[in-house]
CSV table of C-alpha atoms in Angstrom, one decimal:
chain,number,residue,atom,x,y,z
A,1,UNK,CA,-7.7,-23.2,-1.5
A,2,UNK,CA,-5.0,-22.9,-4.1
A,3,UNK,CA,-6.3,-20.6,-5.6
A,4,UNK,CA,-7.7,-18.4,-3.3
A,5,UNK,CA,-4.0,-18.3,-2.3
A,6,UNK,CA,-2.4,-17.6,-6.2
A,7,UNK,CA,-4.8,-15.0,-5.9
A,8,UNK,CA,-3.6,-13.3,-3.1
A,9,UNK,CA,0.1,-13.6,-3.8
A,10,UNK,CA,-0.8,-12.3,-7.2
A,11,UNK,CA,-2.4,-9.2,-5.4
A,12,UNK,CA,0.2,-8.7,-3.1
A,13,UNK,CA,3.3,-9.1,-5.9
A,14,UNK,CA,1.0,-6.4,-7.8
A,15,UNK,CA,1.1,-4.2,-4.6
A,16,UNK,CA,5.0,-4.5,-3.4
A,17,UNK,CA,5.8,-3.7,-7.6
A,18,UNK,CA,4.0,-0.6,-7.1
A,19,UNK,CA,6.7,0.4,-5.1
A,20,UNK,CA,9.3,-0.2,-7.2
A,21,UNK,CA,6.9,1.8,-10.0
A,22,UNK,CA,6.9,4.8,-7.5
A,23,UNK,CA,10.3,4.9,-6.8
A,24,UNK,CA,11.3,5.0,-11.0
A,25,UNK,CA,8.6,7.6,-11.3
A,26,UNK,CA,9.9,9.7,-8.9
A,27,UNK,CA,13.4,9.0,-9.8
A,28,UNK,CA,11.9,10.2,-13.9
A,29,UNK,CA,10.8,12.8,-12.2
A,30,UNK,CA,13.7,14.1,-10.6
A,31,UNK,CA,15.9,13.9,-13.6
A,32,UNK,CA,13.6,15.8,-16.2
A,33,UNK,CA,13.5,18.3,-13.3
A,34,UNK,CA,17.1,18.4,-13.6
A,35,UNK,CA,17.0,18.9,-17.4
A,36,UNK,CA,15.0,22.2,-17.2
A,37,UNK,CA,16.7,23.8,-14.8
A,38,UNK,CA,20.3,23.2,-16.8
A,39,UNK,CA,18.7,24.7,-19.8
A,40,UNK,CA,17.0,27.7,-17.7
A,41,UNK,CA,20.7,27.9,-16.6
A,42,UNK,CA,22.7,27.7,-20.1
A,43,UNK,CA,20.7,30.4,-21.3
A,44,UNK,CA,18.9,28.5,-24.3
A,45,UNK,CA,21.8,27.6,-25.7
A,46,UNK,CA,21.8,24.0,-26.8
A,47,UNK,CA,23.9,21.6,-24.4
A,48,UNK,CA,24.0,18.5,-22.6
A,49,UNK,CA,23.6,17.9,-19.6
A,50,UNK,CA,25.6,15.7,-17.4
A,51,UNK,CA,26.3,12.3,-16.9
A,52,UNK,CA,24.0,12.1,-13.8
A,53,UNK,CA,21.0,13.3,-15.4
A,54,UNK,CA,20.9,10.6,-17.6
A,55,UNK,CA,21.8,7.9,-15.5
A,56,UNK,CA,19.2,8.8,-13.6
A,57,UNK,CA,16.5,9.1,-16.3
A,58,UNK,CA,18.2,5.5,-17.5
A,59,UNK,CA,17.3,4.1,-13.6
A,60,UNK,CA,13.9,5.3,-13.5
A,61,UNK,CA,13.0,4.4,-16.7
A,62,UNK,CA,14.6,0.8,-15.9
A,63,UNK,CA,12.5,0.6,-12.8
A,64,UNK,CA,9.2,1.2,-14.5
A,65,UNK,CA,9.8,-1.2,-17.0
A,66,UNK,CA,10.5,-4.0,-14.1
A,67,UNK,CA,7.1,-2.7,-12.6
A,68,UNK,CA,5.6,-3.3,-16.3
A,69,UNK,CA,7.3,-6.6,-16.3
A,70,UNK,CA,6.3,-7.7,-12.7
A,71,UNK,CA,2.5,-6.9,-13.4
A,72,UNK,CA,2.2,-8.6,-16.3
A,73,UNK,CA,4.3,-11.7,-14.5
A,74,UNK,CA,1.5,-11.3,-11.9
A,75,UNK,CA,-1.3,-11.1,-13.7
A,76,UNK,CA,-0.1,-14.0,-16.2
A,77,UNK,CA,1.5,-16.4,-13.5
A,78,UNK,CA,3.8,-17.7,-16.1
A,79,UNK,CA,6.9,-19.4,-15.4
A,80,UNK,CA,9.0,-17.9,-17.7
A,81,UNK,CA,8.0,-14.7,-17.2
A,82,UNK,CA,8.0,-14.6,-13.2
A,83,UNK,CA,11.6,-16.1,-14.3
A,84,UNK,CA,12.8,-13.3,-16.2
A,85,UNK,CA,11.2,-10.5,-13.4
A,86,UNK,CA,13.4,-12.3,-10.7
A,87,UNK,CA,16.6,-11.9,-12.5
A,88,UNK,CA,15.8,-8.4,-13.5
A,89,UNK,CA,15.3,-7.6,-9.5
A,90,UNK,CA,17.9,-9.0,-8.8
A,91,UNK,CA,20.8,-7.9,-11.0
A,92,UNK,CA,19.2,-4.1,-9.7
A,93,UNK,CA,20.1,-5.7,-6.4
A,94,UNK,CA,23.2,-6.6,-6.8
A,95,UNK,CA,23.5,-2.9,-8.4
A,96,UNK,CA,22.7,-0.8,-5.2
A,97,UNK,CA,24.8,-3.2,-3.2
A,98,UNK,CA,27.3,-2.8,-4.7
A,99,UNK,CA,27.4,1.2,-5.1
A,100,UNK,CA,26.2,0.8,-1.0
A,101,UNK,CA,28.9,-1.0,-0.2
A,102,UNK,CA,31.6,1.3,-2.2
A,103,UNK,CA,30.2,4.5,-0.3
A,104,UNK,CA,30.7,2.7,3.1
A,105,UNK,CA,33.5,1.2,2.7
A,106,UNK,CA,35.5,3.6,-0.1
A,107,UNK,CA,36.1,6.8,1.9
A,108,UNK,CA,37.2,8.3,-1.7
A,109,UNK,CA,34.5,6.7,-3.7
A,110,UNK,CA,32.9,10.4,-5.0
A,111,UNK,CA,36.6,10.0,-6.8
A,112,UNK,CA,35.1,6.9,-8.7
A,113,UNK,CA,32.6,8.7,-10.3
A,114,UNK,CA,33.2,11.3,-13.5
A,115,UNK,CA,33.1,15.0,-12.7
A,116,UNK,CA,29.7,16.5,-12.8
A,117,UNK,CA,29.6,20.1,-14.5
A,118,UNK,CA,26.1,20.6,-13.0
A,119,UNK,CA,26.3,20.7,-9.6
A,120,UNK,CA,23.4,18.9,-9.3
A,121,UNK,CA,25.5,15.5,-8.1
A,122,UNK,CA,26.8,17.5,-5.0
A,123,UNK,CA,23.3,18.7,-4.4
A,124,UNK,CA,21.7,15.6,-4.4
A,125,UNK,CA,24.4,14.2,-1.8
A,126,UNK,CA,23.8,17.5,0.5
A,127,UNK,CA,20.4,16.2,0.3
A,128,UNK,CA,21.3,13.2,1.4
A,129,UNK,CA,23.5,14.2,4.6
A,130,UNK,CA,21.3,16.6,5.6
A,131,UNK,CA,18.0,14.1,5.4
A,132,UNK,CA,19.8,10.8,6.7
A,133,UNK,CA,17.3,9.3,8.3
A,134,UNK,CA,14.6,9.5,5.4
A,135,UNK,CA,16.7,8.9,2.4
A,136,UNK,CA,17.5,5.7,4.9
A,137,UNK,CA,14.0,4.4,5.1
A,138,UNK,CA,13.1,5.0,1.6
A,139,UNK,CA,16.4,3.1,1.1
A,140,UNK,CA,15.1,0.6,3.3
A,141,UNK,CA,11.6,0.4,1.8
A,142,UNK,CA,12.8,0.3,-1.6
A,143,UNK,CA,14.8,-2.9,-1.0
A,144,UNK,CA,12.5,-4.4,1.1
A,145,UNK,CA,9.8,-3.9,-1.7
A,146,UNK,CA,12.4,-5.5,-4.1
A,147,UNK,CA,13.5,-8.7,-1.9
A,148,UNK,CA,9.6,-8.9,-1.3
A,149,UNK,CA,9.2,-9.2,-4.8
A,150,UNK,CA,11.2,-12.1,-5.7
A,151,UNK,CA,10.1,-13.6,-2.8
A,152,UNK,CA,6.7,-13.8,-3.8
A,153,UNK,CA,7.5,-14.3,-7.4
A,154,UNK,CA,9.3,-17.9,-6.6
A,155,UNK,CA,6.5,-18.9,-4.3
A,156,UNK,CA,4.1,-17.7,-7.4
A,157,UNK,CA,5.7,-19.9,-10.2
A,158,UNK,CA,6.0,-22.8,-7.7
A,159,UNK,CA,1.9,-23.1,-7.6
A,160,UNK,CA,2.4,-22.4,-11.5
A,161,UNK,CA,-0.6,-20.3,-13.1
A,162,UNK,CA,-4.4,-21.0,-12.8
A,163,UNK,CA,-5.8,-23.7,-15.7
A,164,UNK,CA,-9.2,-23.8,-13.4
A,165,UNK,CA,-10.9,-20.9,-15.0
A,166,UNK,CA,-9.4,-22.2,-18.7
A,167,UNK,CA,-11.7,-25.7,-17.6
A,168,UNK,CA,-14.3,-24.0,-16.4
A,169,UNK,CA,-15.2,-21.4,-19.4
A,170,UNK,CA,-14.3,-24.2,-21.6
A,171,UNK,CA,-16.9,-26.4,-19.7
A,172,UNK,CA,-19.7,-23.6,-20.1
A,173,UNK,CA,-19.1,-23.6,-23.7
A,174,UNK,CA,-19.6,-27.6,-24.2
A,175,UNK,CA,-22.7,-26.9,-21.9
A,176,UNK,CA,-24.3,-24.7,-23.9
A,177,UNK,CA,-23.4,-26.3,-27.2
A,178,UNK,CA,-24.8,-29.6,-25.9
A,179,UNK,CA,-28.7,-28.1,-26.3
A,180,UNK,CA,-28.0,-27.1,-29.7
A,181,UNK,CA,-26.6,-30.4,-30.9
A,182,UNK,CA,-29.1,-32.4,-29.1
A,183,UNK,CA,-32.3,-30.3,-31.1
A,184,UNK,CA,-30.7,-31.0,-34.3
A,185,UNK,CA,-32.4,-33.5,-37.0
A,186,UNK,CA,-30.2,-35.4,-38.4
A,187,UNK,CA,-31.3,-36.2,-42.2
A,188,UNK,CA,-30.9,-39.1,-44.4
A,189,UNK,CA,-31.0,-38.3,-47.9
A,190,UNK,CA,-32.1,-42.1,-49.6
A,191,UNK,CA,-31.0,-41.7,-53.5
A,192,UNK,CA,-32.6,-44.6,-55.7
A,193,UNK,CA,-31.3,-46.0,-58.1
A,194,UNK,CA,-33.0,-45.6,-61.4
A,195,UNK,CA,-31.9,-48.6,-63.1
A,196,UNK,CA,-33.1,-51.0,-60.7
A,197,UNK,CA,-36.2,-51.3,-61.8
A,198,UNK,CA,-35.0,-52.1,-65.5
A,199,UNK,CA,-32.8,-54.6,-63.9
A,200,UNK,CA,-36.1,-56.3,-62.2
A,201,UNK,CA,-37.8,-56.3,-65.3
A,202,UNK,CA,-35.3,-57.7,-66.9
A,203,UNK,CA,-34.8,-60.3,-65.0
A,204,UNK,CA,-38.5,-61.2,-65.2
A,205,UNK,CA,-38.3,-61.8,-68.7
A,206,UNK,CA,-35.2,-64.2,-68.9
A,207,UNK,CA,-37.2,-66.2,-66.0
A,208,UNK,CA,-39.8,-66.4,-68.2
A,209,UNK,CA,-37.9,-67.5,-71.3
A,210,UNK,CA,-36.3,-70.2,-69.0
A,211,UNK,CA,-39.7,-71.2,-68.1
A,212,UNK,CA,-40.8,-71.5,-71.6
């Protein structure tokens, strides 16, 4: 029963990290879309882009590696590292709830961020006013997915990882060593020594010379 339910979590954890995955991708994406339109619009001419580009990339590519992280803690069940997947999730928690609250509750919090040359910063927030409701329940989904996560990840290193199938491969292997040791002829080598016959001989002879 325990392990029919390790399983599971395991499967689910896997499923609710895809998520996360998805969301980095699309968020790599997005950012190496950005790139080659800023060089299409410098003209070839070799600059950098802005600041947002790469935080971006740096996010996405931060996600994926958590998804990376969270499979392998899945597949694994290990303490440790289910241990270090939670604190990972949860420092990019704290993160977005923190930039949340500073756009909700800072009415001049595009002040706190650097200037973007681009453009593409005030694009993505007409984006954003302009499709509320969805960027909302991607919002949404993507925390959910993350709270989800550690959720299952605590409940996963509580029941610990699965020894059963260690024992039982390990028991298959004793098994079919058993046969093997059980046909094999065990062989006494008997070495004699040569001298003992001398000895006997010898011995004769002094009884004899007693005797006499």
């Amino acid at each position: 029963m325990v392990r029919m339910l390790r399983s599971c979590l395991q499967s689910v954890l896997k499923l609710v990290n895809s998520v996360i995955g998805l969301a980095g991708m699309g968020m790599i994406l997005y950012s190496l879309w950005m790139m080659r339109v800023w060089y299409k619009q410098s003209g070839g001419l070799v600059s950098t882009p802005s600041w947002f580009v790469y935080i971006f990339l740096g996010l996405g590519i931060f996600l994926c590696l958590i998804t990376c992280s969270g499979h392998i803690a899945a597949e694994t069940a290990n303490s440790h590292c289910l241990s270090c997947y939670m604190v990972f999730v949860f420092l990019l928690v704290m993160l977005e709830a923190a930039i949340t609250a500073d756009i909700f509750l800072n009415r001049n919090w595009e002040e706190d961020f650097p200037e973007d040359p681009t453009g593409k910063f005030d694009e993505l927030k007409d984006f954003v006013r302009s499709n509320f409701e969805m960027c909302k329940w991607i919002g949404l989904l993507v925390v959910a997915a993350q709270a989800l996560s550690i959720f299952l990840a605590i409940v996963l290193r509580v029941l610990g990882p699965d020894y059963g199938s260690y024992d039982d491969s390990d028991d298959d292997i004793v098994h079919a060593r058993l046969p093997l040791l059980r046909n094999q002829v065990h062989h006494t080598s008997y070495t004699v020594e040569p001298n003992l016959s001398n000895n006997d001989s010898w011995k004769v002879r002094m009884h004899q010379k007693v005797s006499r």
